[in-house]
XYZ file of N, CA, C and O in Angstrom:
744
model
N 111.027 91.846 56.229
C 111.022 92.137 57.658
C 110.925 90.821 58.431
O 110.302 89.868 57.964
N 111.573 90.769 59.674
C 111.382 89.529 60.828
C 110.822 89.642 61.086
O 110.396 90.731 61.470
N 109.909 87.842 61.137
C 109.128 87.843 62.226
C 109.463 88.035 63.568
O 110.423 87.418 64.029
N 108.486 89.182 64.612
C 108.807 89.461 65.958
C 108.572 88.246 66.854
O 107.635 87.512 66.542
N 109.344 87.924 67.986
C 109.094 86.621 68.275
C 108.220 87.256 69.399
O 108.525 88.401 69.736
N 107.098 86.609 70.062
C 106.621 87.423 71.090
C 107.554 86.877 72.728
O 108.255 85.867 72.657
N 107.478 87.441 73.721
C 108.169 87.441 74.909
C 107.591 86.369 75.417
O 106.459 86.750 75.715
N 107.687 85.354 75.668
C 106.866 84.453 76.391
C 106.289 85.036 77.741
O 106.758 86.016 78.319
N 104.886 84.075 78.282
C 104.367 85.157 80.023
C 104.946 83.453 80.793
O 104.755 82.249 80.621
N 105.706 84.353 81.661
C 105.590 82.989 82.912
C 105.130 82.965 84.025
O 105.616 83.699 84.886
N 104.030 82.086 84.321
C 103.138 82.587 85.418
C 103.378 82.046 86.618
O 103.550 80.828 86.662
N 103.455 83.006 88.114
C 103.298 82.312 88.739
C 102.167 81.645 89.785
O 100.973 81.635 89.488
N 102.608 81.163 90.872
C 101.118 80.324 91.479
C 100.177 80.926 91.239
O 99.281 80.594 90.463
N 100.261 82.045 91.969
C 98.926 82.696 92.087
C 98.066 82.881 90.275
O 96.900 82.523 90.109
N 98.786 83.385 89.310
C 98.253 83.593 88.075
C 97.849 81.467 87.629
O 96.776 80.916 87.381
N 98.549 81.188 87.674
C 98.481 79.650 87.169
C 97.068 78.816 88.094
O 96.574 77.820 87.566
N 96.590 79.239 89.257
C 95.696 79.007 89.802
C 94.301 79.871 89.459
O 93.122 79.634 89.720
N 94.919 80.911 88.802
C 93.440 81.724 88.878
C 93.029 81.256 88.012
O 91.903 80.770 88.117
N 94.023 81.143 86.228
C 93.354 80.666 85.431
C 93.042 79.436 84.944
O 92.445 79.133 83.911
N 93.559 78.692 85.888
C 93.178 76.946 85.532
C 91.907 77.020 86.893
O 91.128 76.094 86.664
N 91.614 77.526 87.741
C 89.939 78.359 88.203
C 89.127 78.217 87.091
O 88.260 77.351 86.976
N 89.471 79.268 86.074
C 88.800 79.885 85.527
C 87.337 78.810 84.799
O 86.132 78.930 84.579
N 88.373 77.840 84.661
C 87.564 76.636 83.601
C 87.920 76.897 81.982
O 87.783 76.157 81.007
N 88.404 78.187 82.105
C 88.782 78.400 80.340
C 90.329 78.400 80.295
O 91.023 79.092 79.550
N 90.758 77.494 81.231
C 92.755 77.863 80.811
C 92.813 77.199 79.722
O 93.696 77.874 79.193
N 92.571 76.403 78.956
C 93.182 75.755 77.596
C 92.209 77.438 76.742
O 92.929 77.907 75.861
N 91.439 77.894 76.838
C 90.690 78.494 76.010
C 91.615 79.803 75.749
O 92.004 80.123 74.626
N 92.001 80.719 77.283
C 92.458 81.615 77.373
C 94.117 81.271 76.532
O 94.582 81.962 75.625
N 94.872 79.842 77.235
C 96.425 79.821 76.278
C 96.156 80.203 74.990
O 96.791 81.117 74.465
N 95.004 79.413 74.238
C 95.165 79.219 72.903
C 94.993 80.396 71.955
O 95.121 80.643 70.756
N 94.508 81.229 73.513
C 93.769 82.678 72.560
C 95.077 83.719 72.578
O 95.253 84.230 71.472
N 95.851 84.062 73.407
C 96.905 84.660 73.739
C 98.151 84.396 72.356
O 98.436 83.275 71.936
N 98.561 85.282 71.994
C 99.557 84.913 70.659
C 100.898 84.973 71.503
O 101.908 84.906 70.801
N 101.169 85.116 73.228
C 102.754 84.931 73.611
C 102.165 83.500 73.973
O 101.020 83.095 74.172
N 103.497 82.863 73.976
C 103.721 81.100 74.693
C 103.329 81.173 76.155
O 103.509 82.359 76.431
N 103.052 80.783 76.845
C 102.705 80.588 78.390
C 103.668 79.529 78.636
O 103.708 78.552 77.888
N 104.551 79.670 79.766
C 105.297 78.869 80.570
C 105.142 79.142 82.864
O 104.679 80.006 83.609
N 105.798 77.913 83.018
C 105.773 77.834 84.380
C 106.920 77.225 84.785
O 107.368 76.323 84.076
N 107.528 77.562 85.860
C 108.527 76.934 86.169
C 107.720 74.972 87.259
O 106.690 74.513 87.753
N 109.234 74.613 86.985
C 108.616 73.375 87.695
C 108.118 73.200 89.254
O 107.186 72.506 89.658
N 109.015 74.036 90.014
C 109.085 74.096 91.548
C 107.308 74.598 91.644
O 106.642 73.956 92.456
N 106.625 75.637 90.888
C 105.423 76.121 91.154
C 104.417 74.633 90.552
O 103.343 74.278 91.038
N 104.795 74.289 89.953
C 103.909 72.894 89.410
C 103.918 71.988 90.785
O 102.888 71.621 91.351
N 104.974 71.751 91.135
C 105.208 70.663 91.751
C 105.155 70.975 92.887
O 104.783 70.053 93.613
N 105.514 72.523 93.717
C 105.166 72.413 95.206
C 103.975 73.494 95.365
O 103.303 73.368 96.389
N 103.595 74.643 94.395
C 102.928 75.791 94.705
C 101.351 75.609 94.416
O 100.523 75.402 95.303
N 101.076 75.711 93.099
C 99.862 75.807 92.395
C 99.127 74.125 91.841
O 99.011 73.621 90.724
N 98.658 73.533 93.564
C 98.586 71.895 93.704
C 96.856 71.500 93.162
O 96.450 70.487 92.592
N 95.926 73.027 93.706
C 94.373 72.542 93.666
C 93.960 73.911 93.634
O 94.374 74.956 94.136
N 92.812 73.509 92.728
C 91.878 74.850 93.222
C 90.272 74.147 93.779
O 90.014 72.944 93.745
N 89.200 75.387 94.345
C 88.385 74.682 94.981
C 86.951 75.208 94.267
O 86.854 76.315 93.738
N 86.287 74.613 94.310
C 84.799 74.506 93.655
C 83.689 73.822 94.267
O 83.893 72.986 95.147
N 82.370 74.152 93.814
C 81.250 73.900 94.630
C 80.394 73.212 92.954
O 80.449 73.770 91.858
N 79.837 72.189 93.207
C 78.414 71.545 92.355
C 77.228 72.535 92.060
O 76.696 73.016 91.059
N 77.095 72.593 93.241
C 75.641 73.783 93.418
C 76.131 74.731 94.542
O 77.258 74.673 95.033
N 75.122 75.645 94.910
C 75.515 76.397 95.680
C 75.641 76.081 97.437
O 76.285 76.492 98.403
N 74.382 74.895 97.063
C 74.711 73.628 98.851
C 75.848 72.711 99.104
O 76.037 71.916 100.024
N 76.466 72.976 98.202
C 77.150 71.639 97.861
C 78.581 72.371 98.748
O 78.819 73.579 98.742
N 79.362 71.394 99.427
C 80.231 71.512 100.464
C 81.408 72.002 99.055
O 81.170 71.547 97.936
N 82.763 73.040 99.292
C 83.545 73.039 98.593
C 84.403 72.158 98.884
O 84.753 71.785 100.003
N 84.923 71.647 97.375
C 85.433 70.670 97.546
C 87.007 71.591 96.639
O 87.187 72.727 96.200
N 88.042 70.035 96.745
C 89.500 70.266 96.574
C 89.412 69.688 95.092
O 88.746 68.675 94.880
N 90.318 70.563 93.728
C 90.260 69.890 92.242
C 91.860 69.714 92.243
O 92.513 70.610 92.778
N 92.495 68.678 91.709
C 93.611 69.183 91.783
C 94.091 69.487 90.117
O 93.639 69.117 89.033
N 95.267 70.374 90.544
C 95.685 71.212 89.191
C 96.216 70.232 88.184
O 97.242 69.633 88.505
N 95.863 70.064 87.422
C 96.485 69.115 85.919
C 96.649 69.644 84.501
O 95.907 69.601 83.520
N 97.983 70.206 84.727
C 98.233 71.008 83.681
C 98.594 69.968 82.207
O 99.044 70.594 81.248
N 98.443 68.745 82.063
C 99.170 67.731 81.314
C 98.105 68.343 79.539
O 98.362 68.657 78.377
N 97.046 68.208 80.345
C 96.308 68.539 78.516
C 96.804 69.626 78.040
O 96.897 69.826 76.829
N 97.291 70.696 79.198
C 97.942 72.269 78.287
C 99.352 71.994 77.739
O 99.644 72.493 76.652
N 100.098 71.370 78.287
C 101.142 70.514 77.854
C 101.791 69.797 76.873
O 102.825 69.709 76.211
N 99.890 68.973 77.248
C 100.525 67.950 75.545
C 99.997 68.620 74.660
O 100.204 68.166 73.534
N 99.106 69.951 74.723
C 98.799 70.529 73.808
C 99.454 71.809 73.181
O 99.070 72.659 72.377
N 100.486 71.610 73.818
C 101.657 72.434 73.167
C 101.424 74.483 74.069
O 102.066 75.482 73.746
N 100.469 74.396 75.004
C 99.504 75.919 75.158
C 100.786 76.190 76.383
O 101.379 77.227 76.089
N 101.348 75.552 77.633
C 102.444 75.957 78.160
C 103.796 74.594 78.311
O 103.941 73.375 78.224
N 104.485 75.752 78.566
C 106.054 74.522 78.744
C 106.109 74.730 80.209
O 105.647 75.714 80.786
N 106.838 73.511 80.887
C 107.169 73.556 82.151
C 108.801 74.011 82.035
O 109.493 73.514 81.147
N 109.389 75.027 83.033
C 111.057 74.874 82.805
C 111.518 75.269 84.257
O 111.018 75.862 85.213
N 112.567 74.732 83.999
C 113.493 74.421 85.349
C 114.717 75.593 85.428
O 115.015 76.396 84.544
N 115.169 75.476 86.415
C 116.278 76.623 86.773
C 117.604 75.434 86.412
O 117.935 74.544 87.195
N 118.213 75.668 85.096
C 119.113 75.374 84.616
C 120.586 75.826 84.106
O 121.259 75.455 83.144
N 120.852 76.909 85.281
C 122.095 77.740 84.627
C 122.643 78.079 86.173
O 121.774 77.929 87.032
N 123.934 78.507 86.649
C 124.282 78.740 88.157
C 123.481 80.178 87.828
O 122.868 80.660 88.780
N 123.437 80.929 86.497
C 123.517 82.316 86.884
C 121.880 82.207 87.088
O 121.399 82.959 87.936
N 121.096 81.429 86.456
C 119.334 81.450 87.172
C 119.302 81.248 88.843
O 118.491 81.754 89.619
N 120.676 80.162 89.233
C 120.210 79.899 90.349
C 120.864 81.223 91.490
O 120.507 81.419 92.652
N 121.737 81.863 90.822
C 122.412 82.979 91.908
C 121.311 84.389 91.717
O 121.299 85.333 92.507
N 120.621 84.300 90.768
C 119.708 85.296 90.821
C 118.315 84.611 91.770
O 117.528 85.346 92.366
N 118.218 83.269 91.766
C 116.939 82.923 92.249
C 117.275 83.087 93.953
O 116.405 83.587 94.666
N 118.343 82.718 94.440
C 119.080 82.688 95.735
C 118.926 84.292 96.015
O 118.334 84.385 97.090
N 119.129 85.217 95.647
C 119.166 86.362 95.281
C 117.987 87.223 96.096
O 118.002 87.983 97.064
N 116.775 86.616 95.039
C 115.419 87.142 95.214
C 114.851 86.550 96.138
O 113.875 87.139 96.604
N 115.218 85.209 96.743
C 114.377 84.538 97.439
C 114.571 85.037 99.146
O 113.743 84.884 100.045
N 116.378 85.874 99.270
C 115.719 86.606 100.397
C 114.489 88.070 100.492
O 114.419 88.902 101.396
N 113.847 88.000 99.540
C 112.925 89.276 99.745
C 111.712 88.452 99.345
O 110.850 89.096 99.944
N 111.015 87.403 98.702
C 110.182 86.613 98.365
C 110.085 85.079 98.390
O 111.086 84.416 98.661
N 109.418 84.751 98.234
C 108.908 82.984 98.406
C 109.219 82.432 97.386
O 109.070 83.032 96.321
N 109.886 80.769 97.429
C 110.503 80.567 96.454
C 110.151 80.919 95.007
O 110.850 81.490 94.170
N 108.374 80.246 94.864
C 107.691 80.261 94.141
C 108.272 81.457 92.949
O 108.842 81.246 91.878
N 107.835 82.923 93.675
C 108.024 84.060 92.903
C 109.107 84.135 92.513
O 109.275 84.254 91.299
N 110.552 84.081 93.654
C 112.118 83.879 93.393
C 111.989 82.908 91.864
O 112.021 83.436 90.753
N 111.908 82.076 91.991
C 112.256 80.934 90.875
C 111.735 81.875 89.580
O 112.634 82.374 88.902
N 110.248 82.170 89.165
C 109.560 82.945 88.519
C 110.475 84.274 88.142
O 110.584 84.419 86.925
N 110.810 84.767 88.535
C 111.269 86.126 88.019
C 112.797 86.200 87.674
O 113.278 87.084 86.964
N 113.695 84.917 88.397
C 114.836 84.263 88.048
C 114.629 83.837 86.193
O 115.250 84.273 85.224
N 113.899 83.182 86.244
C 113.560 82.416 85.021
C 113.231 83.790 84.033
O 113.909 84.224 83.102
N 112.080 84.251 84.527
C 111.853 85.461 83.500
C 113.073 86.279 83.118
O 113.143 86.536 81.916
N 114.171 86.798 83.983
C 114.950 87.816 83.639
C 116.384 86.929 82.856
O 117.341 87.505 82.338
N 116.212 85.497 82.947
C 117.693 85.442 82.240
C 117.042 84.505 80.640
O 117.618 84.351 79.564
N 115.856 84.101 81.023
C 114.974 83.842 79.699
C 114.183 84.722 78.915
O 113.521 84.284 77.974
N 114.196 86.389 79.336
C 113.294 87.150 78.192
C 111.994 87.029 78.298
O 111.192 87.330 77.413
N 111.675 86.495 79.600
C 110.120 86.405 79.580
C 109.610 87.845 80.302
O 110.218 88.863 80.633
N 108.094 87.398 80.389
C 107.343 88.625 81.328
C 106.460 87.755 82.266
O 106.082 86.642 81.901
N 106.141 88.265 83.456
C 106.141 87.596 84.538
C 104.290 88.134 84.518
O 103.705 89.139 84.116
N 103.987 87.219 84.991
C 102.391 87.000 85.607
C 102.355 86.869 86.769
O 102.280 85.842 87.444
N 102.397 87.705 86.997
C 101.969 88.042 89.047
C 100.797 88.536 89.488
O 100.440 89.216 88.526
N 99.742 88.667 90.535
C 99.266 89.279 91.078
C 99.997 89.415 92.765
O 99.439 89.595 93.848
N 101.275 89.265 92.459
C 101.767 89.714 94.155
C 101.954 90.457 93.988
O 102.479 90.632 92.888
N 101.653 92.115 95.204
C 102.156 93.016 95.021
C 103.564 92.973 95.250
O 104.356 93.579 94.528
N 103.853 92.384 96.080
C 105.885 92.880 96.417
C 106.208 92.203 95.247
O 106.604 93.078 94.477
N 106.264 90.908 94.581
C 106.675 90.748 93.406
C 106.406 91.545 92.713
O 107.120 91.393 91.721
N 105.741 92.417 92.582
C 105.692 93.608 91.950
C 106.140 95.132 91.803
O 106.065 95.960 90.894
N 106.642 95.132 93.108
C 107.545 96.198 93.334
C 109.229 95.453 92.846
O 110.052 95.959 92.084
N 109.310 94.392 93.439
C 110.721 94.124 92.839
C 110.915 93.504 91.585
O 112.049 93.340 91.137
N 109.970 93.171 91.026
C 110.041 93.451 89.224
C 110.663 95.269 88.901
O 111.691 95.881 88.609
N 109.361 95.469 89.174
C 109.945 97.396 89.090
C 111.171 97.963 89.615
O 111.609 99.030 89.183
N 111.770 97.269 90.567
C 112.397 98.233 91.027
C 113.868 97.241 90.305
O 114.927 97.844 90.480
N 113.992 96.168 89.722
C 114.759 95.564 89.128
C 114.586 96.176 87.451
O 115.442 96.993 87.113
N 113.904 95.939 86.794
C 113.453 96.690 85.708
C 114.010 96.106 84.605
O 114.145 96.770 83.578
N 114.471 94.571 84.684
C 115.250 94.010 84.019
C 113.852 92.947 83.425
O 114.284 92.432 82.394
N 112.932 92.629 83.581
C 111.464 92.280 82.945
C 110.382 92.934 83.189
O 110.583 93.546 84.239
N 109.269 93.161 82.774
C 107.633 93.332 82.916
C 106.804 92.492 83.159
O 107.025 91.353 82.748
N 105.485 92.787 83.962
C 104.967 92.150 84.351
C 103.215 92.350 83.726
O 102.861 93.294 83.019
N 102.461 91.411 84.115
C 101.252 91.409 83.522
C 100.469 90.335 84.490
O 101.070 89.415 85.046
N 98.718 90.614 84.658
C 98.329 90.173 85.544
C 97.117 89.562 84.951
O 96.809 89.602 83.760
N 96.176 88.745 86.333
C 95.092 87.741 85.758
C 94.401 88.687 85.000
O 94.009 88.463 83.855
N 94.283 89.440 85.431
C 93.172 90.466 85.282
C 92.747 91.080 83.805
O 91.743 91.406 83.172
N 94.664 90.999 83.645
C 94.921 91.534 82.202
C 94.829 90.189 80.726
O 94.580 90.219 79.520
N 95.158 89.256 81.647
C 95.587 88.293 80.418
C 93.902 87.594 80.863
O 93.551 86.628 80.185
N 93.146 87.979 81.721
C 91.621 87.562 81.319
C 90.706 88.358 80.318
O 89.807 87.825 79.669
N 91.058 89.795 80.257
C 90.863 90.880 79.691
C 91.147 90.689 78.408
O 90.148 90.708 77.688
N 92.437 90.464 77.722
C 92.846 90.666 76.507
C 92.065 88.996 76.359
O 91.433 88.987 75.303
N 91.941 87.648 77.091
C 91.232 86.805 76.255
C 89.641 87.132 75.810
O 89.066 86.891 74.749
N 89.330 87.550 76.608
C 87.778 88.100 76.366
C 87.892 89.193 75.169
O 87.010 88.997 74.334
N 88.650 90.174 74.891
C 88.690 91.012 74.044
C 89.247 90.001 72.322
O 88.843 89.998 71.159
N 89.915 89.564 72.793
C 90.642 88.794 71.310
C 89.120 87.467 70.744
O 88.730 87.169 69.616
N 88.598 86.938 72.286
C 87.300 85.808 71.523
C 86.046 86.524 71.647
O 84.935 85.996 71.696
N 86.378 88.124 71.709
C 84.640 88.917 71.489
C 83.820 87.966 72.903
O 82.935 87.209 72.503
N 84.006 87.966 74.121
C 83.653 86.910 75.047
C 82.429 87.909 75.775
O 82.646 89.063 76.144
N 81.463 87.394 75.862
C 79.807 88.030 76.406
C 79.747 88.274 78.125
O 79.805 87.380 78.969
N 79.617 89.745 78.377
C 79.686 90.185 80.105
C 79.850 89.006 80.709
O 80.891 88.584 81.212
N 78.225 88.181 80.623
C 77.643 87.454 81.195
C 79.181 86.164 81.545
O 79.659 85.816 82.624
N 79.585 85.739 80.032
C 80.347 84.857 80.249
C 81.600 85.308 80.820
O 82.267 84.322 81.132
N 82.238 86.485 81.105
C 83.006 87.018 81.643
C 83.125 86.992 83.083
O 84.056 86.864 83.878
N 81.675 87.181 83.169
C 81.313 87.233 84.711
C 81.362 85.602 85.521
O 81.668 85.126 86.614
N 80.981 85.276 84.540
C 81.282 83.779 84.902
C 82.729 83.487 85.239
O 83.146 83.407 86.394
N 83.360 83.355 84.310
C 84.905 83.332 84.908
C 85.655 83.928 85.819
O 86.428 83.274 86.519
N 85.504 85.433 85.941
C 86.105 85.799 87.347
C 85.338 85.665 88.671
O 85.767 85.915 89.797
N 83.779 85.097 88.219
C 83.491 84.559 89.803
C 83.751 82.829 90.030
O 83.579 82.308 91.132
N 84.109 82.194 89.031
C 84.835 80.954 89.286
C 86.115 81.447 89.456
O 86.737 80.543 90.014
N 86.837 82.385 89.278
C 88.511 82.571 89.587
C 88.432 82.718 91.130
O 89.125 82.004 91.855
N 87.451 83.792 91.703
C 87.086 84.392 92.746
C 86.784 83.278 93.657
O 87.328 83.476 94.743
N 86.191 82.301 93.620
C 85.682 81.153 94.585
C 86.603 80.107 94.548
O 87.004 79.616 95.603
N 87.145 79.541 93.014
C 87.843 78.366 93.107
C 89.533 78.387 93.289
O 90.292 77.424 93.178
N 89.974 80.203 93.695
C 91.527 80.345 93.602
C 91.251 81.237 94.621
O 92.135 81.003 95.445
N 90.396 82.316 95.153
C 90.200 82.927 96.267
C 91.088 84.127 95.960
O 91.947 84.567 96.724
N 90.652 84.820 94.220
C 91.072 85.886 93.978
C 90.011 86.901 93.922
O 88.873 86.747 93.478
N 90.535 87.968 94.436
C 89.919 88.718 94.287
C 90.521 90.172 94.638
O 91.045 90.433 95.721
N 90.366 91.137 93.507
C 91.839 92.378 93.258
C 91.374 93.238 94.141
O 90.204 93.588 94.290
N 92.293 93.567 94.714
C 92.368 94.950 95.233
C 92.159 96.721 94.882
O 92.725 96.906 93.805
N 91.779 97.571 95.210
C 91.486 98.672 94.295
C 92.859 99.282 94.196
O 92.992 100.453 94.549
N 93.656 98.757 93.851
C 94.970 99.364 93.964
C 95.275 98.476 92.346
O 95.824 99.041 91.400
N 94.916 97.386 92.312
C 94.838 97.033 90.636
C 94.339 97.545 89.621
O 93.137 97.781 89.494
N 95.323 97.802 88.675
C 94.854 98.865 87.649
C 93.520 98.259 87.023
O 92.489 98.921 86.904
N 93.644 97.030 86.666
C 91.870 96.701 86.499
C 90.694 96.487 86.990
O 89.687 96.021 86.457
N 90.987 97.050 88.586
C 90.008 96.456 89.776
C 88.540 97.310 88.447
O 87.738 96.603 87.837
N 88.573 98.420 88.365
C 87.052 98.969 87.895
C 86.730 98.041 86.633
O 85.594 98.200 86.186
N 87.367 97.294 86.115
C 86.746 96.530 84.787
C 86.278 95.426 85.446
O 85.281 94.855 85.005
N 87.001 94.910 86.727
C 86.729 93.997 87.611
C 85.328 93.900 87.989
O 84.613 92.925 87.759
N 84.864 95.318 88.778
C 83.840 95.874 89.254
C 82.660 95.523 88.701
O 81.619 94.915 88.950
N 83.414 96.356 87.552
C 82.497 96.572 86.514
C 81.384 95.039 86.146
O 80.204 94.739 86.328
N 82.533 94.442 85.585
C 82.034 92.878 84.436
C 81.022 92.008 86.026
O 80.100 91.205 85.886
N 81.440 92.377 87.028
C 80.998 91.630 88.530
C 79.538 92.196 89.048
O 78.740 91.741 89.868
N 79.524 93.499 88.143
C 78.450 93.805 89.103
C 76.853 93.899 88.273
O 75.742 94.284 88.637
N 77.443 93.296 86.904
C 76.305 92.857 85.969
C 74.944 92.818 86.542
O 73.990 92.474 85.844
């Protein structure tokens, strides 16, 4: 039998900020058995800093995003819109969304990936295109905590650093808002 290759996730800003937030993005790539990728335009114009505090007096300050250790550590690839037909689909999407997502779901549908969104309209026009799937922080924080056996406590830790240092925080309309709730209200 073949080995199944898994779908690669390609994330965009918003997912690529929550979990380099998190403080565990090299922890969470390495734990995940799909490849993690990003396109370049979200590196380079979207997902620039996230923000954090010392103590709880301490003024928030600006981190900026440095994806180079996930990189050279093989955990995501950066890729570019390299084909007319990526760029007539990205032209495409970008009148209904921001480049960011356009580029993202361009890339996902002519590369076989699955898209990491927490936008909702990127999320309706994933669906209503139906030509990739999508998956969210929520989920790919979920399945890392489930795959490294990861403790409430330390759980809780991470989505209230996602929550402060990316300024996420789900809606009850997210299928995981109650695990959300839940792990938050420890």
């Amino acid at each position: 039998m073949a080995d199944l290759q898994l779908a690669p996730i390609i994330l965009d800003a918003s997912c690529l900020l929550n979990l380099y937030a998190s403080g565990r993005f090299m922890e969470i790539a390495e734990s995940l058995p799909e490849p993690l990728v990003v396109s370049d335009y979200v590196v380079e114009q979207e997902a620039l800093f996230v923000t954090y505090k010392e103590s709880e007096q301490d003024e928030e300050q600006k981190r900026t995003v440095d994806l180079n250790p996930l990189v050279s550590a093989g955990l995501i690839k950066v890729l570019s819109i390299n084909s007319e037909e990526e760029q007539e689909t990205f032209v495409d999407l970008a009148s209904e969304l921001d480049d960011g997502e356009a580029i993202t779901i361009s890339l996902a549908e002519h590369r076989g990936c699955c898209v990491a969104t927490d936008d909702r309209k990127a999320l309706r026009v994933i669906s209503e295109r139906a030509s990739t799937h999508a998956t969210s922080t929520l989920e790919l924080v979920k399945r890392w905590a489930e795959l490294r056996n990861v403790s409430r406590t330390e759980i809780k830790s991470v989505l209230s650093l996602i929550w402060t240092g990316a300024s996420y925080y789900p809606g009850e309309r997210e299928p995981l808002y109650s695990w959300w709730h839940d792990m938050m209200s420890q």
